[in-house]
Amino acid sequence: MKIICIGRNYADHIKELSNSFQKEIIFFLKPETAISIKGQPFFIPDFSNNIEHEIEIILKINKVGKFIQEKYAHKYFEEISVGIDFTARDLQNNLKKKGLPWEAAKSFDGSATIGTFIKKDKFDINNLNFSLKKNGIIVQNGNSKSMINNFNKVISYVSNFITLKKGDIIFTGTPSGVSTVKENDVLEGFLENIKLFETKVI
Ligand code: MG
């Protein structure tokens, strides 16, 4: 399986990182070794002094698809959750300055926390609240209606380049409020009011 992550999909987060807005979808990959299942701690790696959390709605692909049309994209996922796209922001900023790829900053072991998946049909997926609590306080909250490119657009676009397969996971972008994680922080992810993961930082 593979993990596909969408960048710059919420305007408030683009602003907080002083990135440029573009309508074009940008994506990058994390390998399977990036996954940390809910309940496992997140280990701060030695190579970074600034790991930031990015809470995101995640989708699980349920069948093979290539060149998926936007109008059929909803048939390619049945389950959703929330996860964290952990980012070594110091490394990423250096790589960005040089115009180099981001993998070292985004794809390291443990950089993808995955929450429990739940059926999407219980929800209005175009109006879905999600949030991250750090040590009991909400630090990020967003709503899927604020996405620059919605789930269907993202699936359709990515499938023009990469065949999607059953079990693949798509991270759909983070809203504002990203911040540095520190040892002993407790991170909890919510979709509406349902807690789908809890991770301790070590
Ligand atoms: Mg992200």
PDB file of N, CA and C in Angstrom, residues 85 102 165 193:
ATOM      1  N   ASP A  85       0.045  14.033   9.723  1.00  0.00           N
ATOM      2  CA  ASP A  85       1.169  14.110   8.803  1.00  0.00           C
ATOM      3  C   ASP A  85       2.279  14.835   9.565  1.00  0.00           C
ATOM      4  N   TRP A 102      10.909  16.931  -0.665  1.00  0.00           N
ATOM      5  CA  TRP A 102      10.632  17.024   0.773  1.00  0.00           C
ATOM      6  C   TRP A 102      10.761  15.714   1.528  1.00  0.00           C
ATOM      7  N   LYS A 165      -4.874   1.837  -5.374  1.00  0.00           N
ATOM      8  CA  LYS A 165      -5.185   0.435  -5.095  1.00  0.00           C
ATOM      9  C   LYS A 165      -5.881   0.319  -3.759  1.00  0.00           C
ATOM     10  N   ASN A 193     -17.178  14.570  16.929  1.00  0.00           N
ATOM     11  CA  ASN A 193     -16.742  14.437  18.332  1.00  0.00           C
ATOM     12  C   ASN A 193     -16.222  13.043  18.666  1.00  0.00           C
TER      13      ASN A 193
END
